[in-house]
Amino acid sequence: MAHDTTMTLSTIQFTYPTSTRALFCDVSVSFPPGWTAVMGDNGIGKTTLLRIALGRLNPDHGEVTPDPGSLVASYCPQTMDAEPDNLDDFADDWSPGTLAIRRLLGIGQDWPYRFGTLSGGEAKRLQLACALAVRPDVLILDEPTNHVDAEVRGRIIDAMRSYGGIGIVVSHDVELIDAVCTRCAVFVRRHVGSCNVTEIDTYRGNYTQACEQSDADDLRASTERNERRREVARLEDVREQRLRRVLRVNAAKRQGRLVDPHDHDARDRRNGAKATSRDGGASRSYAQMDGRLRRARRDLDGIAEASKRYDGDVWFAGEASHRRELIHEDACNLRRAMSECGVESFRLHRHIGSVAFGGHTSDDGIHEDEDRGRGPALSVGPRDHIGLSGPNGSGKTSLLTVLARHVDPGVRCMSIAQRTCADDSRRAVARLDELSRERSSIVLQAFAELNGDPERLLSGRHPSPGELTKLELCLGIPDRPQLLILDEPTNHLDLHSKQALARALEAFPGAFIVASHDEWFVRRISTIRWTLE
Ligand SMILES: Nc1ncnc2c1ncn2[C@@H]1O[C@H](COP(=O)(O)OP(=O)(O)OP(=O)(O)O)[C@@H](O)[C@H]1O
Ligand SMILES: [Mg+2]
């Protein structure tokens, strides 16, 4: 491939065979060398478009140039369960180029031989290493920093910077986009005329610069829309006045026909009206107003407006349990249970605000020190809002698994795991199908309030990873949970959905333990912090 080749997708329309409506009609976007960030709400079609760019899906209309078959392209998928096609080749490849990639991403020697047991962050790194190892002309990364901690994110950024071809990265990670990308292609839903359409806006620069341009564009469009609205209102006013004049003239004419020949005043009024009305003129100018008004309304409709979003709080219909403790775990049991999950040593720090409390842990597990005798090693109260953080491999998922097993049996607990796969999708859609109408409408309302599109979900029935996370969260709502245990719920969520979820959790009346690498999110939702190391 020539150095300066640009990949272009022109006027693409695509409909999934099982879906009742097109996912997008007539979208165009181009990808020159360098990194372009692809952004947009969950389920809007980012992954689908990239699969079209790779030649793995055929559009209904439109074309991709150069032909994807003529390029070496590699794709690093969004989900972690997809084993790279070239994993065996990678395992035996000790060439200097591949060694450099291994070093850059910190790939363990045994990783290619145990893909199924890798942690989320490790699997992501190995997928990326395999994608880079084929030296592709086009490298497509679908949400590469989901599941990873700050240190791994730094490594991924370095690896991306070392690549010189056409790079396309789908991401909701502002820090990553700002660090690497020089262009942003943003999927948006716009209300044009009377329908919602998907469009792609392209901006030069990283996320921060793209936002500045997009804000300026929005302001310009809103000023123009207001001007055109005012013009429509003015023309409506003028037309109204002209209509009244035509009616007055007609009334005068009718009156004229009926005037008593001896009523001189009425005769004068009629003649006066004839002289001033230019009645044919009044009707004509009224008719002209119709044309001008139609044109002005068409111009107004032509200015697209961002589709409405829900910005309310999710109705998380949970409640606080009356029990004093929902989970009560002593140090010894916890240590044993963690060890059964393969976590032999861990340290757990607990804080309310900036104040440490409870005990801290030693390398062989948790123990109580200054608070000896003040209660169990771990206890979760009915309204505790706990944010759990810690680097990859520190044992967050294991801790959540252990705690989920030890929830008091009388507590209604909703637990959502980190890994999601095609089976989870099928199960979630089947659960939705089984719900009564009333429950299903509670779920779909909450789905919409999390910035999801229930119509698209119901029409496609194959939730995207972000849609699946939201659906799993919402499916638990009708049971009025008292405790939520969520493992990395913001992975895959678009920026607006993440904000909506943060608002919902903040207002949740019961208790939760939420593990996340997203420092903004953890800080926003929790009153108690647990940090594992
Ligand atoms: N095989 C399929 N059949 C029918 N509909 C599908 C299929 N795969 C995906 N969809 C639907 O197409 C839409 C777009 O999916 P896609 O995975 O491209 O979204 P996305 O923008 O990548 O979302 P996310 O941010 O969650 O990854 C979604 O509404 C999804 O439900
Ligand atoms: Mg996707």
Coordinates of C-alpha atoms and ligand atoms in Angstrom, one line a residue:
M1 CA 0.0 0.0 0.0
A2 CA 1.3 3.5 -0.9
H3 CA 2.3 5.6 2.1
D4 CA -0.3 8.2 1.6
T5 CA -3.3 6.0 0.8
T6 CA -6.5 7.0 2.4
M7 CA -9.3 4.5 3.1
T8 CA -12.7 5.9 2.1
L9 CA -16.2 4.6 2.8
S10 CA -18.7 6.4 0.6
T11 CA -22.5 6.6 0.9
I12 CA -22.8 3.4 2.9
Q13 CA -26.2 2.0 3.8
F14 CA -26.4 -1.1 5.9
T15 CA -29.2 -3.3 7.3
Y16 CA -28.7 -6.4 9.4
P17 CA -30.7 -9.3 7.8
T18 CA -32.7 -9.9 11.0
S19 CA -33.4 -6.2 11.5
T20 CA -36.5 -4.4 10.4
R21 CA -34.7 -1.1 9.7
A22 CA -31.5 0.2 8.2
L23 CA -28.8 0.9 10.8
F24 CA -27.5 3.8 8.7
C25 CA -28.2 5.2 5.3
D26 CA -25.8 7.2 3.2
V27 CA -22.9 7.7 5.6
S28 CA -19.4 8.6 4.3
V29 CA -16.1 8.9 6.1
S30 CA -12.4 8.7 5.2
F31 CA -9.4 7.5 7.1
P32 CA -6.0 8.9 6.1
P33 CA -2.7 7.6 7.6
G34 CA -2.4 8.3 11.3
W35 CA -4.9 7.6 14.1
T36 CA -8.6 8.5 13.7
A37 CA -10.9 8.1 16.7
V38 CA -14.3 6.7 16.0
M39 CA -16.8 7.8 18.6
G40 CA -20.6 7.7 19.2
D41 CA -23.3 6.3 21.4
N42 CA -23.6 2.6 22.2
G43 CA -25.4 0.7 19.5
I44 CA -25.1 3.5 16.9
G45 CA -23.1 1.2 14.6
K46 CA -19.4 1.9 15.1
T47 CA -18.3 -1.8 15.2
T48 CA -20.6 -2.5 12.2
L49 CA -19.0 0.2 10.1
L50 CA -15.6 -1.0 10.9
R51 CA -16.5 -4.6 9.9
I52 CA -17.7 -3.1 6.6
A53 CA -14.3 -1.3 6.2
L54 CA -12.6 -4.7 6.8
G55 CA -14.8 -6.3 4.1
R56 CA -16.3 -8.7 6.7
L57 CA -19.8 -7.3 6.1
N58 CA -21.2 -6.2 2.8
P59 CA -23.2 -2.9 2.7
D60 CA -26.6 -2.6 1.0
H61 CA -25.2 0.4 -1.0
G62 CA -22.0 2.3 -1.2
E63 CA -18.3 1.3 -1.5
V64 CA -15.0 1.0 0.3
T65 CA -11.8 2.1 -1.5
P66 CA -9.3 0.7 -1.8
D67 CA -10.9 -2.7 -1.9
P68 CA -10.4 -4.2 1.6
G69 CA -9.2 -7.4 0.0
S70 CA -6.2 -5.6 -1.4
L71 CA -4.9 -4.5 2.0
V72 CA -3.3 -6.2 5.0
A73 CA -5.8 -5.2 7.7
S74 CA -5.9 -6.3 11.3
Y75 CA -8.7 -6.0 13.7
C76 CA -8.4 -6.1 17.5
P77 CA -12.0 -6.9 18.6
Q78 CA -14.0 -5.3 21.3
T79 CA -14.8 -8.4 23.3
M80 CA -12.0 -10.3 25.2
D81 CA -13.3 -13.8 24.4
A82 CA -12.2 -13.6 20.8
E83 CA -8.9 -15.5 20.5
P84 CA -6.7 -13.9 17.8
D85 CA -6.6 -15.9 14.5
N86 CA -2.8 -15.6 14.4
L87 CA -2.2 -16.6 18.1
D88 CA -0.2 -19.8 17.2
D89 CA 2.0 -17.9 14.7
F90 CA 2.5 -15.2 17.3
A91 CA 3.5 -17.8 20.0
D92 CA 6.4 -19.0 17.7
D93 CA 7.4 -15.6 16.4
W94 CA 10.7 -14.5 18.0
S95 CA 11.6 -12.0 15.2
P96 CA 13.1 -8.7 16.4
G97 CA 10.0 -6.8 15.4
T98 CA 7.7 -9.1 17.4
L99 CA 10.0 -9.1 20.3
A100 CA 9.8 -5.3 20.4
I101 CA 6.0 -5.5 20.4
R102 CA 6.1 -8.1 23.2
R103 CA 8.4 -5.8 25.3
L104 CA 6.3 -2.7 24.6
L105 CA 3.1 -4.4 25.7
G106 CA 4.7 -6.5 28.5
I107 CA 3.4 -9.8 27.1
G108 CA 4.2 -12.8 29.4
Q109 CA 5.9 -15.7 27.6
D110 CA 3.2 -18.2 28.6
W111 CA 0.2 -15.9 27.7
P112 CA -0.3 -17.2 24.1
Y113 CA -0.7 -20.7 25.6
R114 CA -3.4 -19.8 28.1
F115 CA -5.6 -17.2 26.4
G116 CA -8.7 -18.4 28.2
T117 CA -7.3 -17.8 31.7
L118 CA -5.8 -14.3 31.1
S119 CA -7.2 -11.4 33.0
G120 CA -9.2 -8.7 31.0
G121 CA -6.2 -6.4 30.8
E122 CA -3.8 -9.2 29.8
A123 CA -6.2 -10.5 27.1
K124 CA -6.5 -7.0 25.6
R125 CA -2.7 -6.6 25.4
L126 CA -2.3 -10.0 23.8
Q127 CA -5.0 -9.2 21.2
L128 CA -3.3 -5.9 20.4
A129 CA 0.2 -7.5 20.2
C130 CA -1.2 -10.2 17.7
A131 CA -2.8 -7.4 15.6
L132 CA 0.4 -5.4 15.4
A133 CA 2.5 -8.4 14.7
V134 CA 1.1 -8.8 11.1
R135 CA 2.5 -5.3 10.3
P136 CA -0.9 -4.2 8.8
D137 CA -1.6 -1.4 6.3
V138 CA -4.8 -0.8 8.3
L139 CA -5.0 -1.4 12.1
I140 CA -8.5 -1.2 13.7
L141 CA -8.7 -1.3 17.5
D142 CA -12.2 -1.6 18.9
E143 CA -12.2 -0.1 22.4
P144 CA -8.6 -1.2 23.4
T145 CA -8.6 0.3 26.9
N146 CA -11.7 -1.4 28.3
H147 CA -10.7 -3.5 31.3
V148 CA -7.2 -2.0 31.6
D149 CA -5.5 0.0 34.4
A150 CA -3.5 3.2 34.1
E151 CA -0.2 1.4 33.6
V152 CA -1.5 -0.8 30.8
R153 CA -3.2 2.1 29.2
G154 CA 0.2 3.8 29.0
R155 CA 1.7 0.8 27.3
I156 CA -1.2 0.6 24.8
I157 CA -0.7 4.3 24.0
D158 CA 3.0 3.7 23.3
A159 CA 2.2 0.7 21.1
M160 CA -0.3 2.8 19.1
R161 CA 2.3 5.6 18.7
S162 CA 4.8 3.1 17.3
Y163 CA 2.4 2.3 14.4
G164 CA 2.7 4.3 11.2
G165 CA -0.2 3.1 8.9
I166 CA -3.9 3.9 8.8
G167 CA -5.0 3.5 12.4
I168 CA -8.7 3.5 13.4
V169 CA -9.6 3.3 17.1
V170 CA -13.1 3.1 18.4
S171 CA -13.0 4.5 21.9
H172 CA -14.9 6.3 24.7
D173 CA -11.5 6.9 26.5
V174 CA -10.9 10.6 26.3
E175 CA -7.3 10.3 27.7
L176 CA -6.4 7.8 25.0
I177 CA -7.9 9.8 22.2
D178 CA -6.2 13.0 23.3
A179 CA -2.9 11.3 23.6
V180 CA -2.8 9.6 20.2
C181 CA -5.5 10.7 17.7
T182 CA -5.2 13.5 15.1
R183 CA -8.7 13.1 13.7
C184 CA -12.1 12.3 15.2
A185 CA -15.1 10.7 13.3
V186 CA -18.1 11.1 15.5
F187 CA -21.4 9.2 14.9
V188 CA -24.4 11.4 15.7
R189 CA -28.2 11.0 15.6
R190 CA -29.8 14.0 14.2
H191 CA -33.4 15.1 13.8
V192 CA -33.7 16.3 10.2
G193 CA -37.1 17.2 8.9
S194 CA -39.3 14.7 10.6
C195 CA -37.0 11.8 11.0
N196 CA -33.8 10.8 13.0
V197 CA -30.8 9.9 10.9
T198 CA -27.3 8.8 11.7
E199 CA -24.5 11.0 10.4
I200 CA -20.7 11.0 10.8
D201 CA -19.0 14.3 11.5
T202 CA -15.3 14.5 11.0
Y203 CA -13.0 16.9 12.9
R204 CA -9.3 17.5 12.7
G205 CA -7.5 17.1 16.1
N206 CA -7.9 15.1 19.2
Y207 CA -11.0 14.8 21.4
T208 CA -10.6 18.1 23.2
Q209 CA -10.1 19.9 19.9
A210 CA -13.0 18.1 18.2
C211 CA -15.3 19.1 21.1
E212 CA -14.3 22.8 20.6
Q213 CA -15.1 22.6 16.9
S214 CA -18.3 20.6 17.5
D215 CA -19.5 23.1 20.2
A216 CA -18.7 26.0 17.7
D217 CA -20.7 24.2 15.0
D218 CA -23.6 23.5 17.4
L219 CA -23.7 27.2 18.4
R220 CA -23.6 28.3 14.7
A221 CA -26.4 25.8 13.8
S222 CA -28.5 26.9 16.8
T223 CA -28.1 30.6 16.0
E224 CA -29.1 29.9 12.4
R225 CA -32.0 27.8 13.6
N226 CA -33.2 30.6 15.8
E227 CA -33.0 33.1 13.0
R228 CA -35.0 30.8 10.7
R229 CA -37.5 30.2 13.4
R230 CA -38.0 33.9 13.8
E231 CA -38.3 34.3 10.1
V232 CA -41.0 31.6 10.0
A233 CA -42.9 33.3 12.8
R234 CA -42.6 36.7 11.1
L235 CA -43.9 35.3 7.8
E236 CA -46.8 33.5 9.7
D237 CA -47.7 36.9 11.2
V238 CA -47.6 38.7 7.9
R239 CA -49.7 35.9 6.3
E240 CA -52.2 36.2 9.1
Q241 CA -52.5 39.9 8.5
R242 CA -53.0 39.4 4.8
L243 CA -55.6 36.8 5.4
R244 CA -57.5 39.2 7.6
R245 CA -57.3 41.8 4.8
V246 CA -58.6 39.4 2.2
L247 CA -61.5 38.4 4.6
R248 CA -62.2 42.1 5.2
V249 CA -62.3 42.8 1.5
N250 CA -64.6 39.8 0.8
A251 CA -66.9 40.9 3.6
A252 CA -66.9 44.4 2.2
K253 CA -67.7 43.1 -1.3
R254 CA -70.6 41.0 0.1
Q255 CA -71.8 44.0 2.0
G256 CA -71.5 46.1 -1.1
R257 CA -73.7 43.8 -3.0
L258 CA -76.4 44.1 -0.3
V259 CA -76.3 47.8 0.4
D260 CA -79.4 49.8 0.3
P261 CA -79.2 52.2 -2.7
H262 CA -80.5 54.9 -0.3
D263 CA -77.9 54.2 2.4
H264 CA -75.2 56.7 1.2
D265 CA -72.8 56.0 4.1
A266 CA -72.7 52.3 3.2
R267 CA -72.2 53.1 -0.5
D268 CA -69.3 55.3 0.4
R269 CA -67.8 52.6 2.6
R270 CA -68.1 50.1 -0.2
N271 CA -66.5 52.4 -2.8
G272 CA -63.7 53.3 -0.4
A273 CA -63.1 49.6 0.2
K274 CA -62.9 49.0 -3.5
A275 CA -60.5 51.8 -4.0
T276 CA -58.1 50.7 -1.2
S277 CA -58.5 46.9 -1.2
R278 CA -57.0 46.1 -4.6
D279 CA -58.9 42.9 -3.8
G280 CA -57.2 40.8 -6.5
G281 CA -53.9 42.1 -5.2
A282 CA -54.7 41.1 -1.6
S283 CA -55.5 37.5 -2.6
R284 CA -52.4 37.3 -4.7
S285 CA -50.1 38.6 -2.1
Y286 CA -51.7 36.2 0.4
A287 CA -51.1 33.3 -1.9
Q288 CA -47.4 34.4 -2.4
M289 CA -47.0 34.4 1.4
D290 CA -47.9 30.7 1.3
G291 CA -45.0 30.0 -1.0
R292 CA -42.5 32.0 1.0
L293 CA -43.6 30.4 4.2
R294 CA -43.3 26.9 2.8
R295 CA -39.7 27.8 1.7
A296 CA -38.8 29.2 5.1
R297 CA -40.2 26.1 6.9
R298 CA -38.2 23.9 4.5
D299 CA -35.0 25.8 5.3
L300 CA -35.7 25.4 9.0
D301 CA -36.3 21.7 8.7
G302 CA -33.0 21.4 6.7
I303 CA -31.0 22.5 9.8
A304 CA -30.4 19.3 11.7
E305 CA -30.9 19.2 15.4
A306 CA -29.2 16.7 17.8
S307 CA -31.8 14.0 18.7
K308 CA -33.2 14.2 22.1
R309 CA -31.4 12.4 25.0
Y310 CA -32.7 11.5 28.3
D311 CA -30.8 13.5 30.9
G312 CA -32.9 12.5 33.8
D313 CA -32.0 10.1 36.6
V314 CA -32.5 6.5 35.9
W315 CA -35.4 5.2 38.0
F316 CA -33.3 2.6 39.8
A317 CA -36.1 1.0 41.7
G318 CA -34.0 -0.4 44.5
E319 CA -34.4 -0.1 48.2
A320 CA -32.3 -0.3 51.4
S321 CA -32.4 -3.5 53.2
H322 CA -33.6 -3.5 56.9
R323 CA -30.6 -5.8 57.8
R324 CA -27.7 -4.2 59.6
E325 CA -25.2 -6.1 57.5
L326 CA -25.6 -7.5 54.0
I327 CA -22.2 -9.1 53.8
H328 CA -20.2 -10.1 56.8
E329 CA -16.9 -11.8 56.2
D330 CA -14.1 -12.5 58.7
A331 CA -10.5 -12.2 57.7
C332 CA -9.7 -15.9 57.8
N333 CA -12.6 -16.9 55.6
L334 CA -11.8 -14.2 53.1
R335 CA -8.2 -15.2 52.9
R336 CA -9.1 -18.8 52.3
A337 CA -11.8 -17.9 49.7
M338 CA -9.5 -15.6 47.8
S339 CA -6.8 -18.2 47.7
E340 CA -9.3 -20.7 46.2
C341 CA -9.8 -18.1 43.4
G342 CA -6.0 -18.1 42.9
V343 CA -5.3 -14.9 44.7
E344 CA -2.6 -15.8 47.3
S345 CA -1.7 -12.4 48.5
F346 CA -3.5 -9.1 48.4
R347 CA -3.7 -5.8 50.3
L348 CA -7.0 -4.1 50.8
H349 CA -7.2 -0.5 51.9
R350 CA -10.5 1.0 53.0
H351 CA -11.4 4.7 53.2
I352 CA -14.3 6.9 53.9
G353 CA -13.4 10.1 52.2
S354 CA -9.6 10.3 53.0
V355 CA -9.9 8.5 56.3
A356 CA -8.6 4.9 56.5
F357 CA -10.8 2.6 58.6
G358 CA -11.2 -1.1 59.5
G359 CA -8.0 -3.0 59.2
H360 CA -5.5 -3.0 56.4
T361 CA -4.1 -6.2 54.9
S362 CA -0.8 -7.9 55.1
D363 CA 0.7 -9.8 52.3
D364 CA -0.8 -13.1 53.5
G365 CA -4.3 -11.6 53.4
I366 CA -6.5 -9.3 55.5
H367 CA -6.0 -8.8 59.2
E368 CA -7.2 -6.2 61.7
D369 CA -4.8 -4.1 63.5
E370 CA -5.7 -0.8 65.2
D371 CA -9.4 -1.7 65.0
R372 CA -9.0 -5.1 66.5
G373 CA -12.2 -6.2 68.0
R374 CA -14.3 -3.6 66.2
G375 CA -15.9 -6.0 63.9
P376 CA -15.3 -8.3 60.9
A377 CA -12.7 -7.7 58.3
L378 CA -15.3 -6.9 55.7
S379 CA -18.8 -5.7 56.3
V380 CA -21.3 -4.1 53.9
G381 CA -24.1 -2.0 55.4
P382 CA -27.5 -1.4 53.8
R383 CA -26.6 2.0 52.4
D384 CA -22.9 1.6 51.7
H385 CA -21.8 2.9 48.3
I386 CA -18.5 1.2 47.8
G387 CA -16.1 1.9 44.9
L388 CA -13.5 -0.8 44.4
S389 CA -10.3 0.0 42.5
G390 CA -6.9 -1.5 41.9
P391 CA -4.5 -2.4 39.1
N392 CA -5.1 -5.4 36.7
G393 CA -4.4 -8.7 38.4
S394 CA -4.9 -7.3 42.0
G395 CA -7.9 -9.5 42.5
K396 CA -11.0 -7.2 42.2
T397 CA -13.1 -9.7 40.3
S398 CA -12.1 -12.5 42.7
L399 CA -13.0 -10.4 45.7
L400 CA -16.4 -9.5 44.1
T401 CA -17.0 -13.2 43.4
V402 CA -16.2 -14.2 46.9
L403 CA -18.4 -11.4 48.4
A404 CA -21.3 -12.3 46.0
R405 CA -21.2 -15.9 47.5
H406 CA -21.5 -14.5 51.0
V407 CA -24.4 -12.2 50.7
D408 CA -27.0 -12.7 53.4
P409 CA -29.6 -15.0 51.8
G410 CA -32.4 -12.7 52.8
V411 CA -31.0 -9.8 50.7
R412 CA -32.0 -9.2 47.1
C413 CA -28.7 -8.9 45.3
M414 CA -28.0 -8.1 41.6
S415 CA -24.6 -9.1 40.4
I416 CA -23.2 -8.4 37.0
A417 CA -19.9 -10.0 35.8
Q418 CA -17.2 -8.3 33.8
R419 CA -16.9 -10.6 30.9
T420 CA -19.8 -10.6 28.4
C421 CA -20.0 -12.9 25.4
A422 CA -22.5 -13.9 22.7
D423 CA -24.2 -16.3 25.2
D424 CA -24.8 -13.5 27.7
S425 CA -26.5 -11.5 24.8
R426 CA -28.8 -14.4 24.0
R427 CA -29.7 -14.9 27.6
A428 CA -30.4 -11.2 28.2
V429 CA -32.7 -11.0 25.2
A430 CA -34.5 -14.2 26.2
R431 CA -35.0 -12.8 29.7
L432 CA -36.5 -9.6 28.3
D433 CA -38.8 -11.7 26.1
E434 CA -40.1 -13.6 29.2
L435 CA -41.0 -10.6 31.1
S436 CA -44.6 -9.5 31.6
R437 CA -45.6 -6.3 29.6
E438 CA -45.5 -4.3 32.8
R439 CA -42.0 -5.4 33.8
S440 CA -40.7 -5.2 30.3
S441 CA -41.8 -1.6 30.0
I442 CA -40.0 -0.8 33.3
V443 CA -36.8 -2.3 31.9
L444 CA -37.1 -0.5 28.5
Q445 CA -37.8 2.8 30.2
A446 CA -34.7 2.4 32.3
F447 CA -32.8 1.4 29.2
A448 CA -33.8 4.6 27.5
E449 CA -32.8 6.7 30.5
L450 CA -29.4 5.1 30.3
N451 CA -29.1 6.7 26.8
G452 CA -30.1 3.5 25.1
D453 CA -32.5 3.2 22.1
P454 CA -35.2 0.6 23.0
E455 CA -36.6 0.6 19.4
R456 CA -33.2 -0.3 18.0
L457 CA -32.7 -3.0 20.7
L458 CA -36.0 -4.6 19.9
S459 CA -35.6 -4.4 16.2
G460 CA -32.1 -5.8 16.1
R461 CA -32.2 -8.3 19.0
H462 CA -28.4 -8.6 19.0
P463 CA -27.3 -6.0 21.6
S464 CA -23.9 -4.4 21.0
P465 CA -21.6 -4.8 24.1
G466 CA -22.6 -1.4 25.4
E467 CA -26.3 -2.1 24.9
L468 CA -25.8 -5.5 26.6
T469 CA -24.3 -3.9 29.7
K470 CA -27.2 -1.5 30.0
L471 CA -29.8 -4.2 29.3
E472 CA -28.2 -6.4 32.1
L473 CA -28.3 -3.5 34.5
C474 CA -31.9 -2.7 33.6
L475 CA -33.2 -6.3 33.7
G476 CA -32.5 -6.4 37.5
I477 CA -34.5 -3.2 38.2
P478 CA -38.0 -4.7 38.5
D479 CA -36.8 -7.0 41.3
R480 CA -36.0 -3.9 43.4
P481 CA -32.5 -5.0 44.4
Q482 CA -31.1 -4.0 47.8
L483 CA -27.4 -4.7 46.9
L484 CA -25.6 -4.3 43.5
I485 CA -22.3 -6.0 42.8
L486 CA -21.0 -4.7 39.5
D487 CA -17.7 -5.5 37.9
E488 CA -16.5 -2.8 35.6
P489 CA -19.9 -1.6 34.5
T490 CA -18.5 1.3 32.5
N491 CA -16.5 -0.9 30.1
H492 CA -18.2 -0.4 26.7
L493 CA -20.4 2.5 27.9
D494 CA -20.4 5.7 25.8
L495 CA -19.7 8.9 27.6
H496 CA -23.3 10.0 28.0
S497 CA -24.3 6.6 29.3
K498 CA -21.5 6.6 31.8
Q499 CA -22.7 9.9 33.2
A500 CA -26.3 8.6 33.3
L501 CA -25.2 5.5 35.2
A502 CA -23.1 7.6 37.7
R503 CA -26.2 9.7 38.4
A504 CA -28.3 6.6 38.9
L505 CA -25.8 4.9 41.3
E506 CA -25.4 8.1 43.3
A507 CA -29.1 8.2 43.9
F508 CA -29.4 4.4 44.6
P509 CA -31.2 4.0 47.9
G510 CA -29.6 0.6 48.7
A511 CA -25.9 -0.6 48.8
F512 CA -23.5 -1.3 46.1
I513 CA -19.9 -2.5 45.5
V514 CA -18.7 -1.4 42.1
A515 CA -15.3 -2.2 40.7
S516 CA -13.9 0.2 38.1
H517 CA -10.6 1.5 36.6
D518 CA -12.3 4.7 35.8
E519 CA -11.2 7.1 38.5
W520 CA -13.7 9.8 37.7
F521 CA -16.5 7.3 37.9
V522 CA -15.4 5.7 41.2
R523 CA -14.9 9.1 42.8
R524 CA -18.3 10.3 41.7
I525 CA -20.4 7.3 42.8
S526 CA -18.8 6.1 46.1
T527 CA -18.8 7.3 49.7
I528 CA -16.5 4.4 50.7
R529 CA -13.4 3.4 48.7
W530 CA -11.8 0.0 48.7
T531 CA -8.4 -0.2 47.0
L532 CA -6.8 -3.5 46.3
E533 CA -3.1 -3.9 45.5
Ligands
LIG1 N1 -25.9 -9.6 14.0 C1 -26.7 -8.6 14.3 N2 -28.0 -8.7 13.9 C2 -28.9 -7.7 14.1 N3 -28.6 -6.6 14.8 C3 -27.3 -6.4 15.2 C4 -26.3 -7.4 15.0 N4 -25.2 -7.0 15.5 C5 -25.4 -5.8 16.0 N5 -26.7 -5.4 15.8 C6 -27.4 -4.2 16.2 O1 -26.8 -3.1 15.4 C7 -26.6 -2.0 16.2 C8 -25.2 -1.5 16.1 O2 -24.3 -2.4 16.7 P1 -22.7 -2.1 16.8 O3 -22.1 -3.3 17.5 O4 -22.2 -1.8 15.5 O5 -22.8 -0.8 17.8 P2 -21.6 0.0 18.4 O6 -21.8 1.4 18.1 O7 -20.3 -0.6 18.1 O8 -22.0 -0.2 20.0 P3 -21.0 -0.3 21.3 O9 -20.6 1.1 21.7 O10 -21.9 -0.8 22.4 O11 -19.9 -1.2 21.0 C9 -27.0 -2.3 17.6 O12 -28.3 -1.8 17.9 C10 -27.1 -3.8 17.6 O13 -28.2 -4.2 18.5
MG2 MG -18.9 -1.7 19.3

